[in-house]
Amino acid sequence: MTQSGAAPVTLITGGGSGIGAATTRRLLEQGHRVAITGRRKERLDEFAAEVGAGEALLTIAGDAADHEAVQAAVDTTVATFGRLSGVVANAGISTHDSLVDGDPAEWQDMLLTNVLGPAVLIRAALPALRDTQGRIVLVGSTAGVKNTPGNMYSVTKWAVSALAENARVLVTGSGVGVTLVAPGRVDTSFWDSRPDGVPDGPIMTPENIATSIVFALSQPPGIEINSLVIRPSGQLF
Ligand SMILES: NC(=O)c1ccc[n+]([C@@H]2O[C@H](COP(=O)([O-])OP(=O)(O)OC[C@H]3O[C@@H](n4cnc5c(N)ncnc54)[C@H](OP(=O)(O)O)[C@@H]3O)[C@@H](O)[C@H]2O)c1
């Protein structure tokens, strides 16, 4: 494993489980240095112990929707590793309910995490990413590409799709690349809060999505993959 000062440095929100954790493992295998955030410090500590990457993995407990915590995470990453090559706005939650019977207080948390979170990450990271001509990956969803009836989660992910294009036209030409990665169903703890658990039907692994995120992060200078929509075969919407 490379741990030299030139090794790329990636910050991933919600990097302690699911898609974020799979991406972290993949990047560490490739010699990157990685910083991960999450609200639960114990979860991050457990994951770091499992991975055993030593100083190549930095864990930072904090809320992805709190702009001061996100700025502090970016600053700590740059102070620790000396640079920032990429960020992955991955932290996200779903209330798994509908406009008819959902709890607006829970929607508020979901909106802040899923929409404000990626926006404040871009804001905090952009100066350091301009220095490295780095990469921004936003984890959206197929729910941000297709509508389903009364789905507030889908509304937040449509906002992520819009943010990706909005950020792309902001930074294009600066060397910074922006990619929307929009997964279909993935088998992660995302579904734990759903009363019926993981839905029936075709489903992907977190590693399937990590492959695309790493692909987006690894493009050569001058090339950016702007959008990747990934479904398990047989997923209709
Ligand atoms: N699983 C799917 O079928 C699916 C499909 C399409 C898109 N996605 C998207 O993929 C992304 C990753 O989800 P996943 O499936 O990998 O689920 P996951 O295993 O539950 O991972 C989500 C991670 O985000 C963290 N997180 C949640 N809210 C946070 C906040 N406010 N601040 C900081 N960290 C926060 C969680 O840790 P803490 O709880 O400790 O904070 C957790 O580590 C999400 O954006 C999700 O919307 C998932």
PDB file of N, CA and C and ligand atoms in Angstrom, residues 14 16-20 37-40 43 62-65 90-93 113 139-141 153 157 183-186 188-191, ligand 1:
ATOM      1  N   GLY A  14     -20.457   9.673   5.614  1.00  0.00           N
ATOM      2  CA  GLY A  14     -21.151   8.394   5.809  1.00  0.00           C
ATOM      3  C   GLY A  14     -20.294   7.230   5.341  1.00  0.00           C
ATOM      4  N   GLY A  16     -18.659   4.973   7.041  1.00  0.00           N
ATOM      5  CA  GLY A  16     -18.462   3.846   7.952  1.00  0.00           C
ATOM      6  C   GLY A  16     -19.336   2.642   7.689  1.00  0.00           C
ATOM      7  N   SER A  17     -20.212   2.733   6.690  1.00  0.00           N
ATOM      8  CA  SER A  17     -21.064   1.567   6.397  1.00  0.00           C
ATOM      9  C   SER A  17     -21.505   1.606   4.929  1.00  0.00           C
ATOM     10  N   GLY A  18     -22.087   0.507   4.481  1.00  0.00           N
ATOM     11  CA  GLY A  18     -22.719   0.438   3.165  1.00  0.00           C
ATOM     12  C   GLY A  18     -21.822   0.873   2.011  1.00  0.00           C
ATOM     13  N   ILE A  19     -22.382   1.724   1.164  1.00  0.00           N
ATOM     14  CA  ILE A  19     -21.688   2.161  -0.056  1.00  0.00           C
ATOM     15  C   ILE A  19     -20.415   2.931   0.290  1.00  0.00           C
ATOM     16  N   GLY A  20     -20.492   3.780   1.315  1.00  0.00           N
ATOM     17  CA  GLY A  20     -19.329   4.566   1.713  1.00  0.00           C
ATOM     18  C   GLY A  20     -18.197   3.682   2.214  1.00  0.00           C
ATOM     19  N   THR A  37     -16.583  10.293   7.516  1.00  0.00           N
ATOM     20  CA  THR A  37     -17.397  10.882   8.585  1.00  0.00           C
ATOM     21  C   THR A  37     -18.635  10.033   8.830  1.00  0.00           C
ATOM     22  N   GLY A  38     -19.285  10.325   9.931  1.00  0.00           N
ATOM     23  CA  GLY A  38     -20.535   9.668  10.317  1.00  0.00           C
ATOM     24  C   GLY A  38     -20.912  10.223  11.668  1.00  0.00           C
ATOM     25  N   ARG A  39     -22.191  10.089  12.014  1.00  0.00           N
ATOM     26  CA  ARG A  39     -22.609  10.658  13.307  1.00  0.00           C
ATOM     27  C   ARG A  39     -22.148   9.796  14.467  1.00  0.00           C
ATOM     28  N   ARG A  40     -22.096   8.471  14.255  1.00  0.00           N
ATOM     29  CA  ARG A  40     -21.778   7.565  15.375  1.00  0.00           C
ATOM     30  C   ARG A  40     -20.293   7.228  15.415  1.00  0.00           C
ATOM     31  N   ARG A  43     -19.308   3.514  15.564  1.00  0.00           N
ATOM     32  CA  ARG A  43     -19.400   2.807  14.280  1.00  0.00           C
ATOM     33  C   ARG A  43     -18.142   3.048  13.443  1.00  0.00           C
ATOM     34  N   GLY A  62     -19.129  13.353  12.979  1.00  0.00           N
ATOM     35  CA  GLY A  62     -19.801  14.631  12.746  1.00  0.00           C
ATOM     36  C   GLY A  62     -20.997  14.468  11.837  1.00  0.00           C
ATOM     37  N   ASP A  63     -21.847  15.470  11.883  1.00  0.00           N
ATOM     38  CA  ASP A  63     -23.089  15.448  11.116  1.00  0.00           C
ATOM     39  C   ASP A  63     -22.865  16.102   9.750  1.00  0.00           C
ATOM     40  N   ALA A  64     -23.210  15.371   8.694  1.00  0.00           N
ATOM     41  CA  ALA A  64     -23.007  15.868   7.323  1.00  0.00           C
ATOM     42  C   ALA A  64     -23.890  17.072   7.004  1.00  0.00           C
ATOM     43  N   ALA A  65     -24.904  17.314   7.831  1.00  0.00           N
ATOM     44  CA  ALA A  65     -25.801  18.445   7.587  1.00  0.00           C
ATOM     45  C   ALA A  65     -25.380  19.696   8.353  1.00  0.00           C
ATOM     46  N   ASN A  90     -21.886  11.134   0.358  1.00  0.00           N
ATOM     47  CA  ASN A  90     -22.560   9.831   0.365  1.00  0.00           C
ATOM     48  C   ASN A  90     -23.592   9.710   1.488  1.00  0.00           C
ATOM     49  N   ALA A  91     -23.387  10.417   2.612  1.00  0.00           N
ATOM     50  CA  ALA A  91     -24.305  10.277   3.748  1.00  0.00           C
ATOM     51  C   ALA A  91     -25.728  10.567   3.295  1.00  0.00           C
ATOM     52  N   GLY A  92     -26.636   9.681   3.648  1.00  0.00           N
ATOM     53  CA  GLY A  92     -28.023   9.890   3.251  1.00  0.00           C
ATOM     54  C   GLY A  92     -28.943   8.939   3.989  1.00  0.00           C
ATOM     55  N   ILE A  93     -30.185   9.358   4.147  1.00  0.00           N
ATOM     56  CA  ILE A  93     -31.169   8.540   4.855  1.00  0.00           C
ATOM     57  C   ILE A  93     -32.507   8.629   4.124  1.00  0.00           C
ATOM     58  N   THR A 113     -29.933  16.285   5.727  1.00  0.00           N
ATOM     59  CA  THR A 113     -28.835  15.356   5.443  1.00  0.00           C
ATOM     60  C   THR A 113     -28.637  15.182   3.944  1.00  0.00           C
ATOM     61  N   VAL A 139     -23.654  11.078  -4.298  1.00  0.00           N
ATOM     62  CA  VAL A 139     -24.439   9.839  -4.372  1.00  0.00           C
ATOM     63  C   VAL A 139     -25.920  10.220  -4.341  1.00  0.00           C
ATOM     64  N   GLY A 140     -26.546  10.125  -5.505  1.00  0.00           N
ATOM     65  CA  GLY A 140     -27.981  10.389  -5.628  1.00  0.00           C
ATOM     66  C   GLY A 140     -28.736   9.089  -5.527  1.00  0.00           C
ATOM     67  N   SER A 141     -29.638   8.877  -6.452  1.00  0.00           N
ATOM     68  CA  SER A 141     -30.442   7.642  -6.449  1.00  0.00           C
ATOM     69  C   SER A 141     -31.230   7.573  -7.746  1.00  0.00           C
ATOM     70  N   TYR A 153     -38.403  11.170  -0.071  1.00  0.00           N
ATOM     71  CA  TYR A 153     -36.996  10.775  -0.286  1.00  0.00           C
ATOM     72  C   TYR A 153     -36.620  11.051  -1.739  1.00  0.00           C
ATOM     73  N   LYS A 157     -33.612  13.358  -3.530  1.00  0.00           N
ATOM     74  CA  LYS A 157     -32.618  12.852  -4.481  1.00  0.00           C
ATOM     75  C   LYS A 157     -32.720  13.550  -5.842  1.00  0.00           C
ATOM     76  N   PRO A 183     -27.563   5.192  -7.687  1.00  0.00           N
ATOM     77  CA  PRO A 183     -27.805   3.747  -7.600  1.00  0.00           C
ATOM     78  C   PRO A 183     -29.287   3.395  -7.506  1.00  0.00           C
ATOM     79  N   GLY A 184     -29.608   2.230  -8.021  1.00  0.00           N
ATOM     80  CA  GLY A 184     -30.884   1.593  -7.703  1.00  0.00           C
ATOM     81  C   GLY A 184     -30.751   0.917  -6.345  1.00  0.00           C
ATOM     82  N   ARG A 185     -31.530  -0.136  -6.121  1.00  0.00           N
ATOM     83  CA  ARG A 185     -31.535  -0.764  -4.789  1.00  0.00           C
ATOM     84  C   ARG A 185     -30.206  -1.446  -4.460  1.00  0.00           C
ATOM     85  N   VAL A 186     -29.727  -1.162  -3.238  1.00  0.00           N
ATOM     86  CA  VAL A 186     -28.465  -1.721  -2.753  1.00  0.00           C
ATOM     87  C   VAL A 186     -28.724  -2.312  -1.363  1.00  0.00           C
ATOM     88  N   THR A 188     -28.002  -2.577   2.020  1.00  0.00           N
ATOM     89  CA  THR A 188     -27.243  -1.910   3.093  1.00  0.00           C
ATOM     90  C   THR A 188     -28.190  -1.629   4.267  1.00  0.00           C
ATOM     91  N   SER A 189     -27.619  -1.013   5.305  1.00  0.00           N
ATOM     92  CA  SER A 189     -28.441  -0.671   6.473  1.00  0.00           C
ATOM     93  C   SER A 189     -29.398   0.493   6.198  1.00  0.00           C
ATOM     94  N   PHE A 190     -29.299   1.058   5.002  1.00  0.00           N
ATOM     95  CA  PHE A 190     -30.273   2.067   4.542  1.00  0.00           C
ATOM     96  C   PHE A 190     -31.704   1.565   4.736  1.00  0.00           C
ATOM     97  N   TRP A 191     -31.891   0.255   4.589  1.00  0.00           N
ATOM     98  CA  TRP A 191     -33.248  -0.319   4.629  1.00  0.00           C
ATOM     99  C   TRP A 191     -33.681  -0.677   6.042  1.00  0.00           C
TER     100      TRP A 191
HETATM  101  N1  LIG B   1     -29.199   1.365  -0.193  1.00  0.00           N
HETATM  102  C1  LIG B   1     -29.878   1.734  -1.277  1.00  0.00           C
HETATM  103  O1  LIG B   1     -30.733   0.988  -1.822  1.00  0.00           O
HETATM  104  C2  LIG B   1     -29.603   3.087  -1.893  1.00  0.00           C
HETATM  105  C3  LIG B   1     -30.104   3.331  -3.186  1.00  0.00           C
HETATM  106  C4  LIG B   1     -29.855   4.565  -3.770  1.00  0.00           C
HETATM  107  C5  LIG B   1     -29.127   5.521  -3.108  1.00  0.00           C
HETATM  108  N2  LIG B   1     -28.658   5.258  -1.854  1.00  0.00           N
HETATM  109  C6  LIG B   1     -27.896   6.320  -1.186  1.00  0.00           C
HETATM  110  O2  LIG B   1     -26.613   5.816  -0.880  1.00  0.00           O
HETATM  111  C7  LIG B   1     -26.059   6.588   0.176  1.00  0.00           C
HETATM  112  C8  LIG B   1     -25.396   5.664   1.185  1.00  0.00           C
HETATM  113  O3  LIG B   1     -26.383   4.846   1.778  1.00  0.00           O
HETATM  114  P1  LIG B   1     -26.172   3.296   2.090  1.00  0.00           P
HETATM  115  O4  LIG B   1     -27.147   2.551   1.265  1.00  0.00           O
HETATM  116  O5  LIG B   1     -24.756   2.932   2.013  1.00  0.00           O
HETATM  117  O6  LIG B   1     -26.741   3.244   3.590  1.00  0.00           O
HETATM  118  P2  LIG B   1     -26.042   3.074   5.009  1.00  0.00           P
HETATM  119  O7  LIG B   1     -25.272   1.801   5.065  1.00  0.00           O
HETATM  120  O8  LIG B   1     -27.133   3.294   6.000  1.00  0.00           O
HETATM  121  O9  LIG B   1     -24.974   4.262   5.063  1.00  0.00           O
HETATM  122  C9  LIG B   1     -25.324   5.589   5.322  1.00  0.00           C
HETATM  123  C10 LIG B   1     -24.183   6.215   6.099  1.00  0.00           C
HETATM  124  O10 LIG B   1     -24.430   7.612   6.232  1.00  0.00           O
HETATM  125  C11 LIG B   1     -24.208   7.992   7.581  1.00  0.00           C
HETATM  126  N3  LIG B   1     -25.083   9.115   7.844  1.00  0.00           N
HETATM  127  C12 LIG B   1     -26.433   9.176   7.782  1.00  0.00           C
HETATM  128  N4  LIG B   1     -26.863  10.386   8.104  1.00  0.00           N
HETATM  129  C13 LIG B   1     -25.759  11.127   8.379  1.00  0.00           C
HETATM  130  C14 LIG B   1     -25.530  12.467   8.767  1.00  0.00           C
HETATM  131  N5  LIG B   1     -26.550  13.323   8.966  1.00  0.00           N
HETATM  132  N6  LIG B   1     -24.267  12.870   8.949  1.00  0.00           N
HETATM  133  C15 LIG B   1     -23.225  12.029   8.777  1.00  0.00           C
HETATM  134  N7  LIG B   1     -23.369  10.761   8.403  1.00  0.00           N
HETATM  135  C16 LIG B   1     -24.623  10.322   8.206  1.00  0.00           C
HETATM  136  C17 LIG B   1     -24.512   6.767   8.423  1.00  0.00           C
HETATM  137  O11 LIG B   1     -23.767   6.735   9.646  1.00  0.00           O
HETATM  138  P3  LIG B   1     -24.377   7.346  10.998  1.00  0.00           P
HETATM  139  O12 LIG B   1     -25.777   6.842  11.096  1.00  0.00           O
HETATM  140  O13 LIG B   1     -23.468   6.838  12.061  1.00  0.00           O
HETATM  141  O14 LIG B   1     -24.316   8.826  10.845  1.00  0.00           O
HETATM  142  C18 LIG B   1     -24.039   5.656   7.510  1.00  0.00           C
HETATM  143  O15 LIG B   1     -22.665   5.370   7.716  1.00  0.00           O
HETATM  144  C19 LIG B   1     -27.207   7.432   0.734  1.00  0.00           C
HETATM  145  O16 LIG B   1     -27.094   8.745   0.238  1.00  0.00           O
HETATM  146  C20 LIG B   1     -28.448   6.768   0.142  1.00  0.00           C
HETATM  147  O17 LIG B   1     -29.520   7.677  -0.006  1.00  0.00           O
HETATM  148  C21 LIG B   1     -28.865   4.063  -1.223  1.00  0.00           C
END
